[in-house]
Amino acid sequence: MRGSFRTLTILLAGLVILTGVSVDAGAETPSNAGVEGSTVCSTEEAKRSAKSWNYNPVDAYKFGLKIQHYVEQEDLQSLFGLVQGELSYGPRKKYIRGKLFSEIFSKTWRETVLSEKPDCGPVGWRGFMLGNGNIWYHQDYETRKWEIFSINNELNIEADKSPLDGSWKFKEELLTSDCFATIWMSGDNYQYHHENFGEKHGVDWDDFFSSPGRYIGGPIPIAPMLPLGPNSSQWMNCF
């Protein structure tokens, strides 16, 4: 009996190795997602994109499938479990607590997200998307964890203007995330502030680059500023 059991175990293990298919029926993504992803993401374009943006295309594909799995199951809590902290755009987590999937997302929204398989490559620096931009996700640069960072929904959700813990205020006004923008790929926004407000006060560039918050409200005024350039419509801060 023991010999038969051992033989069966070896055969099952060999089957998993040969096919790459998991026998876990409770998996959050299709059991052959890794094999499928390796095939779909084996194009030269996918390889170039992965090398350029420093990510594993199969991992990106599998994470996209995981998102679609939760959307298909209308599992709102698990979907938002893929969000680290709060969304940069979309409903806050406290808003969706106790609500049904259909109270947040429409049938059309769900169908659009499920209409196509995930891409192996990002939309440039903006990250990966599903459903024509209904969901955006990426791999965090520091933690290397995959996460959803933006969800665009069709339903009319009343904006929650109550400040989060640790929010900054100035003259009783809540400072929005635009006031704390990360550095652009060109570095122009940080360079502009340093050249116009940092250098005259002897502020070191490296320190300014790594800790700009030290200088907001000091050398960097919280006040309306001129556009980035004479032909630019981009303003340098939110006031």
CSV table of C-alpha atoms in Angstrom, one decimal:
chain,number,residue,atom,x,y,z
A,1,MET,CA,0.0,0.0,0.0
A,2,ARG,CA,2.8,2.4,0.9
A,3,GLY,CA,4.6,1.5,-2.3
A,4,SER,CA,1.4,2.4,-4.4
A,5,PHE,CA,1.0,5.7,-2.5
A,6,ARG,CA,4.6,6.6,-3.1
A,7,THR,CA,4.3,5.7,-6.8
A,8,LEU,CA,1.2,7.9,-7.1
A,9,THR,CA,2.9,10.8,-5.4
A,10,ILE,CA,5.9,10.6,-7.8
A,11,LEU,CA,3.6,10.5,-10.8
A,12,LEU,CA,1.7,13.5,-9.6
A,13,ALA,CA,4.9,15.4,-9.0
A,14,GLY,CA,6.1,14.5,-12.4
A,15,LEU,CA,2.9,15.7,-14.0
A,16,VAL,CA,3.2,19.1,-12.3
A,17,ILE,CA,6.8,19.4,-13.4
A,18,LEU,CA,6.1,18.4,-17.0
A,19,THR,CA,3.0,20.6,-17.4
A,20,GLY,CA,3.7,23.4,-15.1
A,21,VAL,CA,0.1,23.2,-13.9
A,22,SER,CA,-0.8,23.6,-10.2
A,23,VAL,CA,-3.2,21.2,-8.6
A,24,ASP,CA,-4.5,23.9,-6.2
A,25,ALA,CA,-8.1,24.3,-7.1
A,26,GLY,CA,-8.4,27.4,-4.9
A,27,ALA,CA,-5.8,29.4,-6.7
A,28,GLU,CA,-6.6,33.0,-7.3
A,29,THR,CA,-5.5,32.9,-10.9
A,30,PRO,CA,-5.9,30.1,-13.5
A,31,SER,CA,-3.7,27.1,-12.6
A,32,ASN,CA,-1.8,27.4,-15.9
A,33,ALA,CA,-1.2,31.1,-15.7
A,34,GLY,CA,2.5,30.7,-15.5
A,35,VAL,CA,2.7,28.5,-18.6
A,36,GLU,CA,0.3,30.7,-20.5
A,37,GLY,CA,2.2,33.8,-19.5
A,38,SER,CA,5.5,32.4,-20.6
A,39,THR,CA,4.0,31.7,-24.0
A,40,VAL,CA,2.1,35.0,-24.4
A,41,CYS,CA,5.0,37.1,-23.1
A,42,SER,CA,7.8,35.4,-25.2
A,43,THR,CA,7.7,37.9,-28.0
A,44,GLU,CA,10.7,40.1,-28.8
A,45,GLU,CA,8.6,43.2,-28.1
A,46,ALA,CA,7.7,41.9,-24.6
A,47,LYS,CA,11.3,41.0,-23.8
A,48,ARG,CA,12.6,44.5,-24.9
A,49,SER,CA,9.9,46.2,-22.9
A,50,ALA,CA,10.7,44.1,-19.8
A,51,LYS,CA,14.4,44.9,-20.1
A,52,SER,CA,13.7,48.6,-20.6
A,53,TRP,CA,11.4,49.0,-17.6
A,54,ASN,CA,13.0,46.3,-15.4
A,55,TYR,CA,10.1,43.9,-14.6
A,56,ASN,CA,9.2,40.3,-15.2
A,57,PRO,CA,6.5,40.2,-18.0
A,58,VAL,CA,5.1,36.9,-16.7
A,59,ASP,CA,4.6,38.3,-13.3
A,60,ALA,CA,2.9,41.3,-14.8
A,61,TYR,CA,0.6,39.0,-16.8
A,62,LYS,CA,-0.3,36.9,-13.8
A,63,PHE,CA,-1.0,39.9,-11.7
A,64,GLY,CA,-3.4,41.2,-14.4
A,65,LEU,CA,-5.1,37.8,-14.3
A,66,LYS,CA,-5.5,38.0,-10.5
A,67,ILE,CA,-7.2,41.4,-10.9
A,68,GLN,CA,-9.5,40.0,-13.5
A,69,HIS,CA,-10.3,37.0,-11.2
A,70,TYR,CA,-11.5,39.3,-8.4
A,71,VAL,CA,-13.5,41.4,-10.8
A,72,GLU,CA,-15.1,38.4,-12.3
A,73,GLN,CA,-16.0,37.0,-8.9
A,74,GLU,CA,-17.2,40.5,-7.9
A,75,ASP,CA,-14.9,40.2,-4.8
A,76,LEU,CA,-14.6,43.9,-3.8
A,77,GLN,CA,-12.5,43.3,-0.6
A,78,SER,CA,-9.9,41.1,-2.4
A,79,LEU,CA,-9.7,43.6,-5.3
A,80,PHE,CA,-8.9,46.4,-2.9
A,81,GLY,CA,-6.5,44.1,-1.1
A,82,LEU,CA,-4.2,44.6,-4.1
A,83,VAL,CA,-4.0,48.3,-3.3
A,84,GLN,CA,-1.1,49.3,-1.1
A,85,GLY,CA,-2.3,52.2,1.2
A,86,GLU,CA,-4.8,54.3,-0.8
A,87,LEU,CA,-5.4,54.7,-4.5
A,88,SER,CA,-3.8,57.7,-6.2
A,89,TYR,CA,-7.1,58.0,-8.0
A,90,GLY,CA,-10.3,56.2,-7.1
A,91,PRO,CA,-12.5,55.4,-4.1
A,92,ARG,CA,-11.0,55.3,-0.6
A,93,LYS,CA,-10.9,51.9,1.1
A,94,LYS,CA,-13.2,53.1,3.9
A,95,TYR,CA,-15.8,54.1,1.4
A,96,ILE,CA,-16.1,50.5,-0.1
A,97,ARG,CA,-16.3,48.8,3.3
A,98,GLY,CA,-19.6,47.0,3.7
A,99,LYS,CA,-20.7,47.7,0.1
A,100,LEU,CA,-21.5,45.4,-2.7
A,101,PHE,CA,-19.5,45.2,-5.9
A,102,SER,CA,-22.5,46.5,-7.9
A,103,GLU,CA,-22.7,49.6,-5.7
A,104,ILE,CA,-19.2,50.7,-6.8
A,105,PHE,CA,-18.9,49.3,-10.3
A,106,SER,CA,-21.4,49.0,-13.2
A,107,LYS,CA,-21.9,45.9,-15.3
A,108,THR,CA,-20.3,47.7,-18.3
A,109,TRP,CA,-17.2,48.6,-16.2
A,110,ARG,CA,-16.9,44.9,-15.2
A,111,GLU,CA,-17.3,43.6,-18.7
A,112,THR,CA,-14.7,46.1,-20.1
A,113,VAL,CA,-12.1,45.0,-17.5
A,114,LEU,CA,-12.7,41.3,-18.5
A,115,SER,CA,-12.9,41.9,-22.2
A,116,GLU,CA,-9.2,41.4,-23.0
A,117,LYS,CA,-6.3,39.4,-21.5
A,118,PRO,CA,-3.7,41.5,-19.7
A,119,ASP,CA,-0.8,42.9,-21.6
A,120,CYS,CA,2.8,41.8,-21.0
A,121,GLY,CA,4.1,45.3,-21.3
A,122,PRO,CA,3.2,48.7,-19.8
A,123,VAL,CA,1.8,51.8,-21.4
A,124,GLY,CA,5.2,53.5,-21.1
A,125,TRP,CA,6.0,55.1,-17.7
A,126,ARG,CA,2.3,55.1,-16.8
A,127,GLY,CA,2.2,51.4,-16.0
A,128,PHE,CA,-0.2,48.6,-16.9
A,129,MET,CA,-3.9,48.9,-17.6
A,130,LEU,CA,-7.0,46.8,-17.9
A,131,GLY,CA,-10.3,47.8,-19.5
A,132,ASN,CA,-9.2,50.8,-21.4
A,133,GLY,CA,-7.8,52.4,-18.3
A,134,ASN,CA,-10.5,51.3,-15.8
A,135,ILE,CA,-7.7,49.8,-13.7
A,136,TRP,CA,-4.0,50.8,-13.6
A,137,TYR,CA,-1.3,48.8,-11.8
A,138,HIS,CA,2.5,48.5,-11.6
A,139,GLN,CA,5.4,47.1,-9.7
A,140,ASP,CA,6.4,49.4,-6.9
A,141,TYR,CA,10.0,50.6,-7.6
A,142,GLU,CA,11.1,50.2,-3.9
A,143,THR,CA,9.2,47.3,-2.6
A,144,ARG,CA,9.0,45.4,-5.9
A,145,LYS,CA,5.5,44.4,-5.1
A,146,TRP,CA,2.7,44.5,-7.7
A,147,GLU,CA,-0.1,46.8,-6.8
A,148,ILE,CA,-3.2,48.6,-8.2
A,149,PHE,CA,-2.7,52.4,-8.0
A,150,SER,CA,-5.7,53.8,-9.9
A,151,ILE,CA,-9.3,52.7,-10.5
A,152,ASN,CA,-11.6,54.7,-12.7
A,153,ASN,CA,-15.2,53.9,-12.2
A,154,GLU,CA,-18.4,54.9,-14.0
A,155,LEU,CA,-20.7,55.2,-10.9
A,156,ASN,CA,-21.2,58.6,-9.3
A,157,ILE,CA,-19.4,58.4,-6.0
A,158,GLU,CA,-19.6,61.4,-3.8
A,159,ALA,CA,-16.2,62.7,-3.0
A,160,ASP,CA,-15.0,62.2,0.5
A,161,LYS,CA,-13.2,65.4,1.5
A,162,SER,CA,-12.4,64.4,5.0
A,163,PRO,CA,-8.6,64.5,5.5
A,164,LEU,CA,-6.7,61.3,6.1
A,165,ASP,CA,-4.6,60.9,9.2
A,166,GLY,CA,-1.4,62.8,8.8
A,167,SER,CA,-2.8,65.2,6.2
A,168,TRP,CA,-1.1,68.6,6.0
A,169,LYS,CA,-3.1,71.8,6.1
A,170,PHE,CA,-2.2,75.4,5.4
A,171,LYS,CA,-4.5,78.3,6.5
A,172,GLU,CA,-7.2,75.7,7.1
A,173,GLU,CA,-6.9,74.4,3.5
A,174,LEU,CA,-6.0,70.8,2.9
A,175,LEU,CA,-2.9,70.4,0.8
A,176,THR,CA,-3.6,68.1,-2.1
A,177,SER,CA,-1.2,65.4,-3.5
A,178,ASP,CA,-0.4,67.9,-6.3
A,179,CYS,CA,1.6,69.9,-3.8
A,180,PHE,CA,3.9,66.9,-3.2
A,181,ALA,CA,4.4,65.6,-6.7
A,182,THR,CA,7.2,63.2,-7.2
A,183,ILE,CA,10.1,64.2,-9.5
A,184,TRP,CA,9.3,64.1,-13.2
A,185,MET,CA,11.4,61.9,-15.4
A,186,SER,CA,13.1,65.0,-16.7
A,187,GLY,CA,13.7,66.4,-13.2
A,188,ASP,CA,12.4,69.8,-14.4
A,189,ASN,CA,10.0,70.4,-11.6
A,190,TYR,CA,12.5,69.9,-8.9
A,191,GLN,CA,15.2,71.8,-10.8
A,192,TYR,CA,12.8,74.7,-11.2
A,193,HIS,CA,12.2,75.0,-7.5
A,194,HIS,CA,15.8,74.6,-6.6
A,195,GLU,CA,17.0,77.2,-9.1
A,196,ASN,CA,14.4,79.8,-8.1
A,197,PHE,CA,14.1,79.2,-4.4
A,198,GLY,CA,16.9,76.9,-3.2
A,199,GLU,CA,20.1,78.3,-4.6
A,200,LYS,CA,19.6,81.8,-3.2
A,201,HIS,CA,19.3,80.3,0.3
A,202,GLY,CA,22.4,78.1,-0.2
A,203,VAL,CA,20.3,74.9,-0.2
A,204,ASP,CA,22.3,71.8,-1.3
A,205,TRP,CA,20.8,70.2,-4.4
A,206,ASP,CA,21.2,66.6,-3.1
A,207,ASP,CA,19.4,67.4,0.1
A,208,PHE,CA,16.7,69.3,-1.7
A,209,PHE,CA,16.3,66.4,-4.1
A,210,SER,CA,15.9,63.8,-1.3
A,211,SER,CA,14.0,65.9,1.2
A,212,PRO,CA,12.0,68.7,-0.6
A,213,GLY,CA,9.4,68.7,2.2
A,214,ARG,CA,12.0,70.4,4.5
A,215,TYR,CA,11.8,73.6,2.4
A,216,ILE,CA,8.0,73.8,1.7
A,217,GLY,CA,6.7,76.9,3.5
A,218,GLY,CA,10.3,78.1,4.0
A,219,PRO,CA,12.4,78.9,0.9
A,220,ILE,CA,9.7,77.4,-1.2
A,221,PRO,CA,6.6,79.6,-0.6
A,222,ILE,CA,3.1,78.1,-0.5
A,223,ALA,CA,1.7,80.6,-3.0
A,224,PRO,CA,0.8,80.9,-6.7
A,225,MET,CA,3.8,80.4,-8.9
A,226,LEU,CA,4.5,81.1,-12.6
A,227,PRO,CA,4.2,78.3,-15.2
A,228,LEU,CA,7.3,76.2,-15.8
A,229,GLY,CA,8.1,78.3,-18.9
A,230,PRO,CA,6.7,81.1,-21.1
A,231,ASN,CA,5.0,78.5,-23.4
A,232,SER,CA,4.0,76.0,-20.7
A,233,SER,CA,0.6,75.5,-19.2
A,234,GLN,CA,2.1,73.4,-16.3
A,235,TRP,CA,2.1,75.1,-13.0
A,236,MET,CA,4.6,74.2,-10.4
A,237,ASN,CA,2.3,73.8,-7.4
A,238,CYS,CA,-1.3,73.6,-6.4
A,239,PHE,CA,-2.1,77.1,-5.1
